[in-house]
Amino acid sequence: MRIDSFYFGSMVIRGRKFDHDLVLTWKGEVFPRNKQHEVTADEFDKILEHSPEVIIIGTGTGGAMKVSPTLHLRAKINGAEVIEAPTPQAVEEFNKQIKNKKTIGLFHLTC
């Protein structure tokens, strides 16, 4: 799994264009996200069930999506590293990390 490209409001994965927030897994799965400006505890719990080594969070082009410090702690307790960055940088980091680690990405595609 690799993200081909990202631009405000859209992401291209394996040649397919997506216009909504996404969750991507190292297994090649692509899921839509329901919330846009926050990562909920329920959403995060579902991610942790996959036992990722790395969780990349793309907070949007301007960093509008918020991530609670509690979720960072929960990831650490479960053995996962969280990397939070504006989506353009998070896409680069996702493509780098997924080569060698069990990586899940949550991406906010707009603001």
JSON list of C-alpha atoms in Angstrom, two decimals:
[
{"chain": "A", "resi": 1, "resn": "MET", "atom": "CA", "xyz": [0.00, 0.00, 0.00]},
{"chain": "A", "resi": 2, "resn": "ARG", "atom": "CA", "xyz": [1.31, 3.40, -0.96]},
{"chain": "A", "resi": 3, "resn": "ILE", "atom": "CA", "xyz": [-0.36, 6.77, -1.27]},
{"chain": "A", "resi": 4, "resn": "ASP", "atom": "CA", "xyz": [0.16, 7.95, -4.84]},
{"chain": "A", "resi": 5, "resn": "SER", "atom": "CA", "xyz": [-0.65, 11.60, -4.21]},
{"chain": "A", "resi": 6, "resn": "PHE", "atom": "CA", "xyz": [-2.45, 14.05, -1.98]},
{"chain": "A", "resi": 7, "resn": "TYR", "atom": "CA", "xyz": [-3.84, 17.48, -2.65]},
{"chain": "A", "resi": 8, "resn": "PHE", "atom": "CA", "xyz": [-6.37, 19.50, -0.68]},
{"chain": "A", "resi": 9, "resn": "GLY", "atom": "CA", "xyz": [-9.57, 17.45, -0.43]},
{"chain": "A", "resi": 10, "resn": "SER", "atom": "CA", "xyz": [-8.36, 14.39, -2.36]},
{"chain": "A", "resi": 11, "resn": "MET", "atom": "CA", "xyz": [-6.02, 11.44, -2.02]},
{"chain": "A", "resi": 12, "resn": "VAL", "atom": "CA", "xyz": [-5.06, 8.94, -4.73]},
{"chain": "A", "resi": 13, "resn": "ILE", "atom": "CA", "xyz": [-4.28, 5.36, -3.70]},
{"chain": "A", "resi": 14, "resn": "ARG", "atom": "CA", "xyz": [-3.47, 2.66, -6.27]},
{"chain": "A", "resi": 15, "resn": "GLY", "atom": "CA", "xyz": [-4.83, 4.98, -8.95]},
{"chain": "A", "resi": 16, "resn": "ARG", "atom": "CA", "xyz": [-8.18, 5.48, -7.22]},
{"chain": "A", "resi": 17, "resn": "LYS", "atom": "CA", "xyz": [-9.22, 8.97, -6.09]},
{"chain": "A", "resi": 18, "resn": "PHE", "atom": "CA", "xyz": [-10.86, 9.48, -2.68]},
{"chain": "A", "resi": 19, "resn": "ASP", "atom": "CA", "xyz": [-12.60, 12.71, -1.66]},
{"chain": "A", "resi": 20, "resn": "HIS", "atom": "CA", "xyz": [-13.25, 11.97, 2.02]},
{"chain": "A", "resi": 21, "resn": "ASP", "atom": "CA", "xyz": [-11.23, 11.36, 5.17]},
{"chain": "A", "resi": 22, "resn": "LEU", "atom": "CA", "xyz": [-9.64, 7.91, 5.28]},
{"chain": "A", "resi": 23, "resn": "VAL", "atom": "CA", "xyz": [-8.10, 5.18, 7.39]},
{"chain": "A", "resi": 24, "resn": "LEU", "atom": "CA", "xyz": [-5.43, 3.09, 5.62]},
{"chain": "A", "resi": 25, "resn": "THR", "atom": "CA", "xyz": [-3.79, -0.11, 6.87]},
{"chain": "A", "resi": 26, "resn": "TRP", "atom": "CA", "xyz": [-0.58, -1.90, 5.99]},
{"chain": "A", "resi": 27, "resn": "LYS", "atom": "CA", "xyz": [-2.80, -4.79, 4.80]},
{"chain": "A", "resi": 28, "resn": "GLY", "atom": "CA", "xyz": [-4.04, -2.60, 1.93]},
{"chain": "A", "resi": 29, "resn": "GLU", "atom": "CA", "xyz": [-7.42, -1.82, 3.48]},
{"chain": "A", "resi": 30, "resn": "VAL", "atom": "CA", "xyz": [-9.01, 1.59, 2.90]},
{"chain": "A", "resi": 31, "resn": "PHE", "atom": "CA", "xyz": [-11.88, 2.76, 5.11]},
{"chain": "A", "resi": 32, "resn": "PRO", "atom": "CA", "xyz": [-13.78, 6.05, 5.21]},
{"chain": "A", "resi": 33, "resn": "ARG", "atom": "CA", "xyz": [-13.60, 8.06, 8.44]},
{"chain": "A", "resi": 34, "resn": "ASN", "atom": "CA", "xyz": [-16.86, 9.24, 9.99]},
{"chain": "A", "resi": 35, "resn": "LYS", "atom": "CA", "xyz": [-15.54, 12.20, 11.99]},
{"chain": "A", "resi": 36, "resn": "GLN", "atom": "CA", "xyz": [-13.63, 14.98, 10.35]},
{"chain": "A", "resi": 37, "resn": "HIS", "atom": "CA", "xyz": [-12.09, 17.27, 12.95]},
{"chain": "A", "resi": 38, "resn": "GLU", "atom": "CA", "xyz": [-11.33, 14.85, 15.75]},
{"chain": "A", "resi": 39, "resn": "VAL", "atom": "CA", "xyz": [-10.09, 11.34, 16.39]},
{"chain": "A", "resi": 40, "resn": "THR", "atom": "CA", "xyz": [-12.60, 9.68, 18.71]},
{"chain": "A", "resi": 41, "resn": "ALA", "atom": "CA", "xyz": [-11.76, 7.13, 21.40]},
{"chain": "A", "resi": 42, "resn": "ASP", "atom": "CA", "xyz": [-13.93, 4.53, 19.63]},
{"chain": "A", "resi": 43, "resn": "GLU", "atom": "CA", "xyz": [-12.17, 5.07, 16.32]},
{"chain": "A", "resi": 44, "resn": "PHE", "atom": "CA", "xyz": [-8.79, 4.83, 18.03]},
{"chain": "A", "resi": 45, "resn": "ASP", "atom": "CA", "xyz": [-9.77, 1.62, 19.87]},
{"chain": "A", "resi": 46, "resn": "LYS", "atom": "CA", "xyz": [-10.64, 0.01, 16.52]},
{"chain": "A", "resi": 47, "resn": "ILE", "atom": "CA", "xyz": [-7.24, 0.99, 15.19]},
{"chain": "A", "resi": 48, "resn": "LEU", "atom": "CA", "xyz": [-5.45, -0.44, 18.23]},
{"chain": "A", "resi": 49, "resn": "GLU", "atom": "CA", "xyz": [-7.27, -3.77, 17.71]},
{"chain": "A", "resi": 50, "resn": "HIS", "atom": "CA", "xyz": [-5.08, -4.22, 14.60]},
{"chain": "A", "resi": 51, "resn": "SER", "atom": "CA", "xyz": [-1.91, -4.02, 16.77]},
{"chain": "A", "resi": 52, "resn": "PRO", "atom": "CA", "xyz": [-0.07, -1.51, 14.60]},
{"chain": "A", "resi": 53, "resn": "GLU", "atom": "CA", "xyz": [3.53, -0.55, 15.26]},
{"chain": "A", "resi": 54, "resn": "VAL", "atom": "CA", "xyz": [3.00, 2.99, 13.93]},
{"chain": "A", "resi": 55, "resn": "ILE", "atom": "CA", "xyz": [-0.09, 5.19, 13.67]},
{"chain": "A", "resi": 56, "resn": "ILE", "atom": "CA", "xyz": [0.27, 8.15, 11.34]},
{"chain": "A", "resi": 57, "resn": "ILE", "atom": "CA", "xyz": [-2.29, 10.92, 11.85]},
{"chain": "A", "resi": 58, "resn": "GLY", "atom": "CA", "xyz": [-2.66, 13.49, 9.08]},
{"chain": "A", "resi": 59, "resn": "THR", "atom": "CA", "xyz": [-4.32, 16.46, 10.77]},
{"chain": "A", "resi": 60, "resn": "GLY", "atom": "CA", "xyz": [-5.31, 18.27, 7.56]},
{"chain": "A", "resi": 61, "resn": "THR", "atom": "CA", "xyz": [-3.51, 20.82, 5.43]},
{"chain": "A", "resi": 62, "resn": "GLY", "atom": "CA", "xyz": [-3.79, 23.44, 8.18]},
{"chain": "A", "resi": 63, "resn": "GLY", "atom": "CA", "xyz": [-3.76, 21.04, 11.13]},
{"chain": "A", "resi": 64, "resn": "ALA", "atom": "CA", "xyz": [-7.47, 21.40, 11.97]},
{"chain": "A", "resi": 65, "resn": "MET", "atom": "CA", "xyz": [-8.00, 17.81, 13.19]},
{"chain": "A", "resi": 66, "resn": "LYS", "atom": "CA", "xyz": [-7.40, 17.46, 16.91]},
{"chain": "A", "resi": 67, "resn": "VAL", "atom": "CA", "xyz": [-5.89, 14.46, 18.69]},
{"chain": "A", "resi": 68, "resn": "SER", "atom": "CA", "xyz": [-6.24, 14.09, 22.43]},
{"chain": "A", "resi": 69, "resn": "PRO", "atom": "CA", "xyz": [-3.00, 13.53, 24.40]},
{"chain": "A", "resi": 70, "resn": "THR", "atom": "CA", "xyz": [-4.83, 10.62, 26.05]},
{"chain": "A", "resi": 71, "resn": "LEU", "atom": "CA", "xyz": [-4.86, 8.79, 22.71]},
{"chain": "A", "resi": 72, "resn": "HIS", "atom": "CA", "xyz": [-1.10, 9.19, 22.41]},
{"chain": "A", "resi": 73, "resn": "LEU", "atom": "CA", "xyz": [-0.74, 7.58, 25.84]},
{"chain": "A", "resi": 74, "resn": "ARG", "atom": "CA", "xyz": [-3.11, 4.72, 24.94]},
{"chain": "A", "resi": 75, "resn": "ALA", "atom": "CA", "xyz": [-1.07, 4.02, 21.82]},
{"chain": "A", "resi": 76, "resn": "LYS", "atom": "CA", "xyz": [2.17, 3.96, 23.80]},
{"chain": "A", "resi": 77, "resn": "ILE", "atom": "CA", "xyz": [0.67, 1.55, 26.35]},
{"chain": "A", "resi": 78, "resn": "ASN", "atom": "CA", "xyz": [-0.31, -0.70, 23.43]},
{"chain": "A", "resi": 79, "resn": "GLY", "atom": "CA", "xyz": [3.17, -0.56, 21.93]},
{"chain": "A", "resi": 80, "resn": "ALA", "atom": "CA", "xyz": [2.40, 1.78, 19.03]},
{"chain": "A", "resi": 81, "resn": "GLU", "atom": "CA", "xyz": [4.18, 4.98, 18.06]},
{"chain": "A", "resi": 82, "resn": "VAL", "atom": "CA", "xyz": [1.98, 7.92, 17.03]},
{"chain": "A", "resi": 83, "resn": "ILE", "atom": "CA", "xyz": [3.24, 10.41, 14.47]},
{"chain": "A", "resi": 84, "resn": "GLU", "atom": "CA", "xyz": [0.97, 13.43, 14.11]},
{"chain": "A", "resi": 85, "resn": "ALA", "atom": "CA", "xyz": [1.58, 15.96, 11.34]},
{"chain": "A", "resi": 86, "resn": "PRO", "atom": "CA", "xyz": [-0.22, 18.08, 8.76]},
{"chain": "A", "resi": 87, "resn": "THR", "atom": "CA", "xyz": [-1.52, 15.76, 6.05]},
{"chain": "A", "resi": 88, "resn": "PRO", "atom": "CA", "xyz": [1.09, 16.56, 3.34]},
{"chain": "A", "resi": 89, "resn": "GLN", "atom": "CA", "xyz": [3.92, 15.58, 5.72]},
{"chain": "A", "resi": 90, "resn": "ALA", "atom": "CA", "xyz": [1.91, 12.68, 7.15]},
{"chain": "A", "resi": 91, "resn": "VAL", "atom": "CA", "xyz": [1.51, 11.20, 3.65]},
{"chain": "A", "resi": 92, "resn": "GLU", "atom": "CA", "xyz": [5.28, 11.24, 3.17]},
{"chain": "A", "resi": 93, "resn": "GLU", "atom": "CA", "xyz": [5.80, 9.65, 6.59]},
{"chain": "A", "resi": 94, "resn": "PHE", "atom": "CA", "xyz": [3.14, 6.99, 5.90]},
{"chain": "A", "resi": 95, "resn": "ASN", "atom": "CA", "xyz": [4.83, 6.01, 2.62]},
{"chain": "A", "resi": 96, "resn": "LYS", "atom": "CA", "xyz": [8.16, 5.77, 4.44]},
{"chain": "A", "resi": 97, "resn": "GLN", "atom": "CA", "xyz": [6.96, 3.83, 7.52]},
{"chain": "A", "resi": 98, "resn": "ILE", "atom": "CA", "xyz": [4.76, 1.34, 5.68]},
{"chain": "A", "resi": 99, "resn": "LYS", "atom": "CA", "xyz": [7.79, -0.13, 3.91]},
{"chain": "A", "resi": 100, "resn": "ASN", "atom": "CA", "xyz": [9.08, -1.71, 7.13]},
{"chain": "A", "resi": 101, "resn": "LYS", "atom": "CA", "xyz": [6.43, -1.46, 9.85]},
{"chain": "A", "resi": 102, "resn": "LYS", "atom": "CA", "xyz": [2.81, -2.38, 10.48]},
{"chain": "A", "resi": 103, "resn": "THR", "atom": "CA", "xyz": [1.42, 1.08, 9.85]},
{"chain": "A", "resi": 104, "resn": "ILE", "atom": "CA", "xyz": [-2.06, 2.56, 9.99]},
{"chain": "A", "resi": 105, "resn": "GLY", "atom": "CA", "xyz": [-2.83, 6.06, 8.73]},
{"chain": "A", "resi": 106, "resn": "LEU", "atom": "CA", "xyz": [-5.75, 8.33, 9.62]},
{"chain": "A", "resi": 107, "resn": "PHE", "atom": "CA", "xyz": [-6.00, 11.23, 7.22]},
{"chain": "A", "resi": 108, "resn": "HIS", "atom": "CA", "xyz": [-8.04, 14.43, 7.31]},
{"chain": "A", "resi": 109, "resn": "LEU", "atom": "CA", "xyz": [-8.02, 15.62, 3.68]},
{"chain": "A", "resi": 110, "resn": "THR", "atom": "CA", "xyz": [-9.08, 19.25, 3.96]},
{"chain": "A", "resi": 111, "resn": "CYS", "atom": "CA", "xyz": [-8.41, 22.00, 6.50]}
]
